[in-house]
C-alpha positions as semicolon CSV with decimal commas, in nm:
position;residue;x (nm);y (nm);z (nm)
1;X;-1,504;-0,967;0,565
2;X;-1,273;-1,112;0,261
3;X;-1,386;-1,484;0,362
4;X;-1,750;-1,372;0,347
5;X;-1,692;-1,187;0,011
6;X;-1,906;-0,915;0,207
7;X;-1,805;-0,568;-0,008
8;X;-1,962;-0,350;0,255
9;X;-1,821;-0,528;0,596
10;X;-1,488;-0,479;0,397
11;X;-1,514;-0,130;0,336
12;X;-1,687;-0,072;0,677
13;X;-1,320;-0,243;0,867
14;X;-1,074;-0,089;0,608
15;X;-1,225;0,275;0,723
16;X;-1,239;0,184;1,054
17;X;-0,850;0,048;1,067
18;X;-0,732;0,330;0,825
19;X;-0,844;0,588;1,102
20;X;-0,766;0,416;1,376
21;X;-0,413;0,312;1,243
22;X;-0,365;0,697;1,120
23;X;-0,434;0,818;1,454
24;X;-0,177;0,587;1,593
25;X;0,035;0,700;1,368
26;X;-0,028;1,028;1,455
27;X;0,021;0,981;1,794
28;X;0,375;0,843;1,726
29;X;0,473;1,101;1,574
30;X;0,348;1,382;1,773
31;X;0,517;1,180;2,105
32;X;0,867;1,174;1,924
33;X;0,811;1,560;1,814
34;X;0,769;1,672;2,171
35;X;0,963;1,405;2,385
36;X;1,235;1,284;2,150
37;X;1,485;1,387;2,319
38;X;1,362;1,286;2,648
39;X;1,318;0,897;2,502
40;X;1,623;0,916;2,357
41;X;1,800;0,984;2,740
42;X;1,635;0,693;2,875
43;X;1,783;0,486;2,588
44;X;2,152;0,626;2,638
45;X;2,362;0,822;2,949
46;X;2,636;0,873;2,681
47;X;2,598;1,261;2,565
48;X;2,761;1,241;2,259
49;X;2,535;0,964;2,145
50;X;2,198;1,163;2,241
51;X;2,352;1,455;2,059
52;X;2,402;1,231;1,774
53;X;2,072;1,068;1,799
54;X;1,902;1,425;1,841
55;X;2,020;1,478;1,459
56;X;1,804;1,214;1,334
57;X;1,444;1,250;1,543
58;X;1,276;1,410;1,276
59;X;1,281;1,094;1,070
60;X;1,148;0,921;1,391
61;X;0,859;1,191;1,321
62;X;0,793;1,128;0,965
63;X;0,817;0,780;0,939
64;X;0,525;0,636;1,153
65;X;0,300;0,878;0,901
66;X;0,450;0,780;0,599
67;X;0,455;0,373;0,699
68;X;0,179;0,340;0,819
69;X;-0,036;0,259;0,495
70;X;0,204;0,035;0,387
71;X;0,214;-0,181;0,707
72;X;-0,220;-0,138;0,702
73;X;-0,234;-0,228;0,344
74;X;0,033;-0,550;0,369
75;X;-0,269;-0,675;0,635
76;X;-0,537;-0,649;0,372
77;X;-0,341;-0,822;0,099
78;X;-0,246;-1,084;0,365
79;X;-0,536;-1,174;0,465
80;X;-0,686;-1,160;0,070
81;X;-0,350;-1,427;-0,006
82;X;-0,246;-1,211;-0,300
83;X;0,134;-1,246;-0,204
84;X;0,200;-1,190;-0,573
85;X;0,040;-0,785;-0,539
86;X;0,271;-0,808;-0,267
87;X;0,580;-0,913;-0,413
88;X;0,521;-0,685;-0,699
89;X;0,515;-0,349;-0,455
90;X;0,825;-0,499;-0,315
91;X;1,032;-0,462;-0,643
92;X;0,865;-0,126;-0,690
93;X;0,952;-0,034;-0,391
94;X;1,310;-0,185;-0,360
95;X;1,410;0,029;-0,699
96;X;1,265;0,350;-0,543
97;X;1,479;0,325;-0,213
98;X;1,772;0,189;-0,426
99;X;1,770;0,509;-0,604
100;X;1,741;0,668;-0,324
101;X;2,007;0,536;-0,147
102;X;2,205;0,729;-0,442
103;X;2,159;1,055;-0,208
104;X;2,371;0,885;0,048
105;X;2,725;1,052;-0,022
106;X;2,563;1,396;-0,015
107;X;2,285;1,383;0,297
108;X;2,488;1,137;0,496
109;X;2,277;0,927;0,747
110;X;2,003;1,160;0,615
111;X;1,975;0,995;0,310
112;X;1,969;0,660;0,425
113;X;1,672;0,766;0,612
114;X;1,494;0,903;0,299
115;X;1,568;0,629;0,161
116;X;1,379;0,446;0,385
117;X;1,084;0,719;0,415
118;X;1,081;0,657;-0,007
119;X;1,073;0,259;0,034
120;X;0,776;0,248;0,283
121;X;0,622;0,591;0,084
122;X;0,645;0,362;-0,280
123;X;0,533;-0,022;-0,048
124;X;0,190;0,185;0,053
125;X;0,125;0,381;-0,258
126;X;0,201;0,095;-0,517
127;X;-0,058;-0,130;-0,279
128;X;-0,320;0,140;-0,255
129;X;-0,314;0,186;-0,661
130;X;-0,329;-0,196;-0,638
131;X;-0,655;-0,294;-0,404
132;X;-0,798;0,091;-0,570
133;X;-0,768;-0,122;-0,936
134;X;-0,943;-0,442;-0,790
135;X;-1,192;-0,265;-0,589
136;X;-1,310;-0,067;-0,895
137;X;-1,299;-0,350;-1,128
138;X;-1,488;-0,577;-0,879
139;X;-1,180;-0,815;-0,878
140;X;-1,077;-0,797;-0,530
141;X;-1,297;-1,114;-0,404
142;X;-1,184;-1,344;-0,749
């Protein structure tokens, strides 16, 4: 649809890949809510390691939700070849989960994953405000 320069093919696959990718993402999340645990025994005999993983699953939850747009969004900008936009929600990005990595000493492991949930959170919301800008500007095709 970008190669074409066709506005309404491009809106027509960007609402058909954000729901299918958000119902994937759902999906992911929901299976490591209710079987966590269960994926995390195939992965490891060792109890104390399950026990230790078992801490953590709730980030396994939260993430696929929260990186999903940036992973979706990084495939529009791709295929556009603006790797500068890119770049730019990368430093954006970058600061917010180096902030966040400040949290570390008091959350533990926790924070690290925040910090994570914050870098992916800031990569899809800096490219959203991005394409939103071109889009209503009619720059995205120039």
């Amino acid at each position: 649809a970008y190669g074409a320069r066709d506005g309404s093919q491009l809106l027509e696959v960007w609402r058909a890949a954000c729901r299918q990718s958000g119902m994937v993402a759902l999906a992911f999340a929901l299976i490591y809510s209710l079987a966590g645990e269960y994926i995390i025994a195939l992965l490891t005999s060792l109890p104390s390691l399950q026990q230790l993983a078992d801490r953590y699953l709730i980030w396994q939850a939260i993430l696929p939700v929260v990186g999903v747009w940036c992973y979706l969004l990084d495939g529009m900008f791709i295929g556009a070849t603006r790797g500068a936009e890119m770049r730019n929600s990368m430093a954006v990005a970058a600061a917010g989960f180096a902030v966040t990595l400040l949290s570390v000493p008091l959350l533990g492991n926790h924070g690290l994953w925040l910090a994570l949930a914050v870098f992916l959170a800031l990569r899809g919301l800096s490219l959203a405000l991005i394409w939103r800008r071109h889009w209503r500007h009619g720059t995205w095709f120039s």
